[in-house]
mmCIF file of C-alpha atoms in Angstrom:
data_model
loop_
_atom_site.group_PDB
_atom_site.id
_atom_site.type_symbol
_atom_site.label_atom_id
_atom_site.label_comp_id
_atom_site.label_asym_id
_atom_site.label_seq_id
_atom_site.Cartn_x
_atom_site.Cartn_y
_atom_site.Cartn_z
ATOM 1 C CA MET T 1 65.604 83.271 125.485
ATOM 2 C CA GLY T 2 63.669 82.725 122.263
ATOM 3 C CA THR T 3 60.248 81.216 121.778
ATOM 4 C CA ILE T 4 61.598 77.744 120.924
ATOM 5 C CA TYR T 5 63.361 77.563 124.293
ATOM 6 C CA THR T 6 60.207 78.654 126.147
ATOM 7 C CA ASN T 7 57.952 76.286 124.175
ATOM 8 C CA VAL T 8 60.179 73.267 124.853
ATOM 9 C CA LYS T 9 60.426 74.086 128.573
ATOM 10 C CA SER T 10 56.654 74.346 129.020
ATOM 11 C CA LEU T 11 55.981 71.233 126.932
ATOM 12 C CA LEU T 12 58.495 69.133 128.886
ATOM 13 C CA GLN T 13 56.822 70.308 132.079
ATOM 14 C CA GLU T 14 53.372 69.413 130.729
ATOM 15 C CA LEU T 15 54.501 65.960 129.551
ATOM 16 C CA GLU T 16 56.438 65.036 132.681
ATOM 17 C CA GLY T 17 55.397 61.630 133.967
ATOM 18 C CA LYS T 18 53.083 61.102 130.974
ATOM 19 C CA ALA T 19 55.140 60.851 127.781
ATOM 20 C CA LYS T 20 58.551 61.580 126.315
ATOM 21 C CA LEU T 21 58.949 64.356 123.776
ATOM 22 C CA LEU T 22 60.293 63.764 120.283
ATOM 23 C CA LEU T 23 60.776 66.969 118.329
ATOM 24 C CA ALA T 24 60.036 66.581 114.619
ATOM 25 C CA THR T 25 62.700 68.740 112.974
ATOM 26 C CA LYS T 26 61.955 68.407 109.261
ATOM 27 C CA GLU T 27 62.971 71.688 107.549
ATOM 28 C CA ARG T 28 64.276 73.104 110.846
ATOM 29 C CA THR T 29 67.775 74.555 111.135
ATOM 30 C CA VAL T 30 70.680 73.425 113.302
ATOM 31 C CA GLN T 31 70.304 76.701 115.233
ATOM 32 C CA GLU T 32 66.639 75.977 115.978
ATOM 33 C CA ILE T 33 67.513 72.461 117.129
ATOM 34 C CA GLN T 34 70.304 73.811 119.362
ATOM 35 C CA GLN T 35 67.798 76.115 121.094
ATOM 36 C CA ALA T 36 65.565 73.107 121.774
ATOM 37 C CA ILE T 37 68.539 71.151 123.161
ATOM 38 C CA GLU T 38 69.388 74.035 125.495
ATOM 39 C CA ALA T 39 65.821 73.834 126.829
ATOM 40 C CA GLY T 40 66.183 70.113 127.575
ATOM 41 C CA ALA T 41 64.913 68.329 124.427
ATOM 42 C CA ARG T 42 66.784 65.063 123.895
ATOM 43 C CA ILE T 43 64.976 63.150 121.130
ATOM 44 C CA PHE T 44 64.721 64.407 117.551
ATOM 45 C CA GLY T 45 62.884 62.923 114.571
ATOM 46 C CA GLU T 46 63.800 63.395 110.927
ATOM 47 C CA ASN T 47 61.791 62.395 107.831
ATOM 48 C CA TYR T 48 64.366 62.742 105.080
ATOM 49 C CA LEU T 49 67.822 61.197 105.080
ATOM 50 C CA GLN T 50 69.413 63.846 102.874
ATOM 51 C CA GLU T 51 68.257 66.681 105.099
ATOM 52 C CA ALA T 52 69.079 64.877 108.337
ATOM 53 C CA GLU T 53 72.636 63.923 107.449
ATOM 54 C CA GLU T 54 74.179 67.377 107.847
ATOM 55 C CA LYS T 55 72.236 68.108 111.050
ATOM 56 C CA ILE T 56 73.320 64.854 112.689
ATOM 57 C CA LYS T 57 76.945 65.442 111.693
ATOM 58 C CA GLN T 58 76.894 68.951 113.161
ATOM 59 C CA ILE T 59 74.953 68.204 116.341
ATOM 60 C CA GLY T 60 76.240 64.690 117.033
ATOM 61 C CA HIS T 61 74.897 61.900 119.208
ATOM 62 C CA SER T 62 74.657 63.566 122.599
ATOM 63 C CA VAL T 63 70.959 63.553 121.633
ATOM 64 C CA GLU T 64 68.926 60.686 120.168
ATOM 65 C CA TRP T 65 67.986 60.690 116.469
ATOM 66 C CA HIS T 66 64.888 58.808 115.314
ATOM 67 C CA PHE T 67 64.099 58.202 111.648
ATOM 68 C CA ILE T 68 60.343 58.799 111.286
ATOM 69 C CA GLY T 69 59.875 59.086 107.504
ATOM 70 C CA SER T 70 58.973 56.603 104.778
ATOM 71 C CA ILE T 71 61.847 54.189 104.220
ATOM 72 C CA GLN T 72 63.323 53.819 100.743
ATOM 73 C CA LYS T 73 65.216 50.537 100.513
ATOM 74 C CA ARG T 74 68.216 52.051 98.727
ATOM 75 C CA LYS T 75 68.706 54.490 101.618
ATOM 76 C CA ILE T 76 68.549 51.974 104.459
ATOM 77 C CA LYS T 77 72.321 51.534 104.743
ATOM 78 C CA LYS T 78 72.829 55.246 105.430
ATOM 79 C CA ILE T 79 69.800 55.413 107.752
ATOM 80 C CA VAL T 80 71.285 52.573 109.819
ATOM 81 C CA GLU T 81 74.640 54.331 109.922
ATOM 82 C CA LEU T 82 73.262 57.711 111.060
ATOM 83 C CA PHE T 83 70.218 57.077 113.251
ATOM 84 C CA ASP T 84 69.812 55.693 116.775
ATOM 85 C CA VAL T 85 66.235 54.419 116.342
ATOM 86 C CA ILE T 86 64.084 53.703 113.261
ATOM 87 C CA GLU T 87 60.369 54.296 113.957
ATOM 88 C CA SER T 88 58.893 53.563 110.533
ATOM 89 C CA VAL T 89 59.541 49.886 109.734
ATOM 90 C CA ASP T 90 56.692 48.897 107.436
ATOM 91 C CA SER T 91 57.531 45.363 106.230
ATOM 92 C CA ILE T 92 59.517 42.221 107.023
ATOM 93 C CA GLU T 93 61.633 42.924 103.931
ATOM 94 C CA VAL T 94 62.666 46.357 105.268
ATOM 95 C CA ALA T 95 63.402 44.823 108.696
ATOM 96 C CA LYS T 96 65.691 42.234 107.088
ATOM 97 C CA ILE T 97 67.643 44.902 105.185
ATOM 98 C CA ILE T 98 68.027 46.949 108.388
ATOM 99 C CA ASP T 99 69.244 43.803 110.146
ATOM 100 C CA LYS T 100 71.802 43.124 107.399
ATOM 101 C CA PHE T 101 73.328 46.619 107.494
ATOM 102 C CA SER T 102 73.177 46.766 111.294
ATOM 103 C CA LYS T 103 75.342 43.644 111.332
ATOM 104 C CA GLU T 104 77.816 45.339 108.955
ATOM 105 C CA TYR T 105 78.043 48.358 111.272
ATOM 106 C CA GLY T 106 78.260 46.220 114.411
ATOM 107 C CA LYS T 107 74.977 47.671 115.680
ATOM 108 C CA ILE T 108 71.817 46.260 117.171
ATOM 109 C CA MET T 109 69.226 48.687 115.821
ATOM 110 C CA PRO T 110 66.139 49.507 117.912
ATOM 111 C CA VAL T 111 63.070 49.727 115.667
ATOM 112 C CA LEU T 112 59.364 50.436 115.908
ATOM 113 C CA ILE T 113 56.791 48.978 113.553
ATOM 114 C CA GLU T 114 54.736 51.672 111.866
ATOM 115 C CA VAL T 115 51.078 50.639 112.070
ATOM 116 C CA ASN T 116 48.746 51.776 109.295
ATOM 117 C CA SER T 117 45.957 52.197 111.850
ATOM 118 C CA GLY T 118 43.595 53.830 109.336
ATOM 119 C CA LYS T 119 44.117 50.950 106.850
ATOM 120 C CA GLU T 120 44.781 53.554 104.158
ATOM 121 C CA PRO T 121 46.119 51.946 100.959
ATOM 122 C CA GLN T 122 48.049 55.081 99.933
ATOM 123 C CA LYS T 123 50.007 55.189 103.209
ATOM 124 C CA SER T 124 52.980 53.166 104.370
ATOM 125 C CA GLY T 125 52.837 51.063 107.498
ATOM 126 C CA VAL T 126 51.878 47.532 108.443
ATOM 127 C CA MET T 127 48.161 46.737 108.349
ATOM 128 C CA PRO T 128 46.831 46.033 111.868
ATOM 129 C CA ASP T 129 46.089 42.371 111.055
ATOM 130 C CA ASP T 130 49.709 41.799 109.987
ATOM 131 C CA VAL T 131 51.455 43.434 112.956
ATOM 132 C CA LEU T 132 51.735 40.207 114.959
ATOM 133 C CA ASN T 133 53.395 38.310 112.092
ATOM 134 C CA VAL T 134 55.845 41.131 111.365
ATOM 135 C CA SER T 135 56.717 41.318 115.077
ATOM 136 C CA LYS T 136 57.428 37.595 115.231
ATOM 137 C CA ALA T 137 59.637 37.836 112.132
ATOM 138 C CA ILE T 138 61.641 40.720 113.648
ATOM 139 C CA LYS T 139 62.105 38.695 116.842
ATOM 140 C CA GLU T 140 64.062 36.135 114.778
ATOM 141 C CA LEU T 141 66.595 38.700 113.497
ATOM 142 C CA LYS T 142 69.864 39.121 115.396
ATOM 143 C CA ASN T 143 70.861 42.756 114.732
ATOM 144 C CA ILE T 144 67.531 44.481 115.100
ATOM 145 C CA ARG T 145 65.312 44.647 118.153
ATOM 146 C CA LEU T 146 61.668 45.558 118.338
ATOM 147 C CA VAL T 147 61.149 48.295 120.926
ATOM 148 C CA GLY T 148 57.660 49.570 120.108
ATOM 149 C CA LEU T 149 54.923 50.663 117.722
ATOM 150 C CA MET T 150 54.320 53.956 115.934
ATOM 151 C CA THR T 151 51.258 55.265 114.129
ATOM 152 C CA MET T 152 50.244 58.421 112.301
ATOM 153 C CA GLY T 153 46.520 57.781 111.932
ATOM 154 C CA PRO T 154 44.469 59.377 109.143
ATOM 155 C CA ASN T 155 44.841 63.071 108.365
ATOM 156 C CA LEU T 156 41.723 64.372 110.143
ATOM 157 C CA PRO T 157 41.125 67.979 111.235
ATOM 158 C CA ASN T 158 39.521 67.075 114.579
ATOM 159 C CA PRO T 159 41.975 65.295 116.944
ATOM 160 C CA GLU T 160 39.055 63.568 118.712
ATOM 161 C CA ASP T 161 38.384 61.645 115.490
ATOM 162 C CA LEU T 162 41.835 60.044 115.792
ATOM 163 C CA ARG T 163 40.939 58.384 119.088
ATOM 164 C CA PRO T 164 39.806 55.018 117.608
ATOM 165 C CA TYR T 165 43.021 54.728 115.566
ATOM 166 C CA PHE T 166 45.192 55.457 118.582
ATOM 167 C CA ARG T 167 43.148 52.994 120.629
ATOM 168 C CA LEU T 168 43.558 50.261 118.016
ATOM 169 C CA THR T 169 47.335 50.787 118.029
ATOM 170 C CA TYR T 170 47.393 50.720 121.837
ATOM 171 C CA GLU T 171 45.511 47.400 121.827
ATOM 172 C CA LEU T 172 48.078 45.915 119.423
ATOM 173 C CA PHE T 173 50.849 47.324 121.620
ATOM 174 C CA GLU T 174 49.386 45.649 124.708
ATOM 175 C CA GLU T 175 48.978 42.354 122.836
ATOM 176 C CA LEU T 176 52.620 42.314 121.713
ATOM 177 C CA LYS T 177 53.712 43.277 125.217
ATOM 178 C CA SER T 178 51.774 40.406 126.767
ATOM 179 C CA LEU T 179 53.374 38.002 124.262
ATOM 180 C CA GLY T 180 56.872 39.210 125.155
ATOM 181 C CA LEU T 181 57.614 40.388 121.609
ATOM 182 C CA PHE T 182 59.234 43.680 122.606
ATOM 183 C CA ASP T 183 62.942 43.446 123.253
ATOM 184 C CA VAL T 184 63.078 46.205 125.879
ATOM 185 C CA ASP T 185 61.843 46.777 129.442
ATOM 186 C CA GLU T 186 59.795 49.865 128.616
ATOM 187 C CA PRO T 187 58.408 49.606 125.070
ATOM 188 C CA ILE T 188 57.613 52.775 123.114
ATOM 189 C CA LEU T 189 54.165 53.699 121.834
ATOM 190 C CA SER T 190 54.799 56.633 119.509
ATOM 191 C CA MET T 191 51.525 58.412 118.660
ATOM 192 C CA GLY T 192 50.240 61.948 118.387
ATOM 193 C CA MET T 193 51.545 65.178 116.898
ATOM 194 C CA SER T 194 51.132 68.903 117.652
ATOM 195 C CA SER T 195 47.346 68.921 117.235
ATOM 196 C CA SER T 196 46.618 65.424 118.576
ATOM 197 C CA TYR T 197 49.180 64.639 121.282
ATOM 198 C CA LYS T 198 46.743 65.158 124.179
ATOM 199 C CA VAL T 199 44.280 62.629 122.746
ATOM 200 C CA ALA T 200 47.174 60.250 121.981
ATOM 201 C CA ILE T 201 48.415 60.369 125.585
ATOM 202 C CA GLU T 202 44.885 59.670 126.854
ATOM 203 C CA GLU T 203 44.919 56.594 124.597
ATOM 204 C CA GLY T 204 48.252 55.298 125.905
ATOM 205 C CA ALA T 205 51.036 57.059 123.951
ATOM 206 C CA ASN T 206 54.312 57.370 125.855
ATOM 207 C CA LEU T 207 56.202 59.233 123.095
ATOM 208 C CA VAL T 208 54.709 62.156 121.151
ATOM 209 C CA ARG T 209 56.141 63.669 117.950
ATOM 210 C CA ILE T 210 55.836 67.445 117.988
ATOM 211 C CA GLY T 211 57.050 70.083 115.536
ATOM 212 C CA THR T 212 54.730 73.015 114.836
ATOM 213 C CA LEU T 213 53.796 73.542 118.486
ATOM 214 C CA VAL T 214 57.447 74.242 119.321
ATOM 215 C CA PHE T 215 58.872 75.726 116.132
ATOM 216 C CA GLY T 216 55.805 77.377 114.573
ATOM 217 C CA GLU T 217 54.442 76.668 111.093
ATOM 218 C CA ARG T 218 57.006 75.514 108.546
ATOM 219 C CA LYS T 219 57.792 78.168 105.980
ATOM 220 C CA LYS T 220 56.237 77.467 102.592
ATOM 221 C CA LYS T 221 58.951 76.721 100.080
ATOM 222 C CA VAL T 222 59.071 79.144 97.176
ATOM 223 C CA ILE T 223 59.619 77.300 93.918
#
């Protein structure tokens, strides 16, 4: 078996009882994803609608597809149609559009609020101080249900430096949980990537988004 298969197997073993594994498959092929599925991976995250569409059509919904990229309003209808979970809701307006199209498709769409834990103006996500209000607004919508929080954190070379941002998101997560704002028995806290997942789990993550560690570095596109 190839490296992808081996990497997924060992990672699933390492994460068992701690966190679920989401494989970030941006720029990865259907063949690579199939190898990961054979090894037991069941949750896949895509950043770009256009790229994801063909993969989802070929692979189907025996696995779970999460949208983890920035949401463009004009693409929401198709995102709702194709994906099982949307992890990157960054405003009440976006939530309302998701709700509208979910109703059209006869779906109740599970969503996570993306928290801009680093309060970085250039990044998408809800500012920490606004998360409670956005959560309450989502609670009022009929065809969308809040199932968790997601954060990226700032782009820092040392994973240890991400700890305060993960901790902040965990504290918000616990607050929303105590207020009964999550519409699911086991809410999702999606934090940590290939370099930072261990720190994220220590800070409460129960879903980690991993790409490079399984698939290797993405090939640089030649223009």
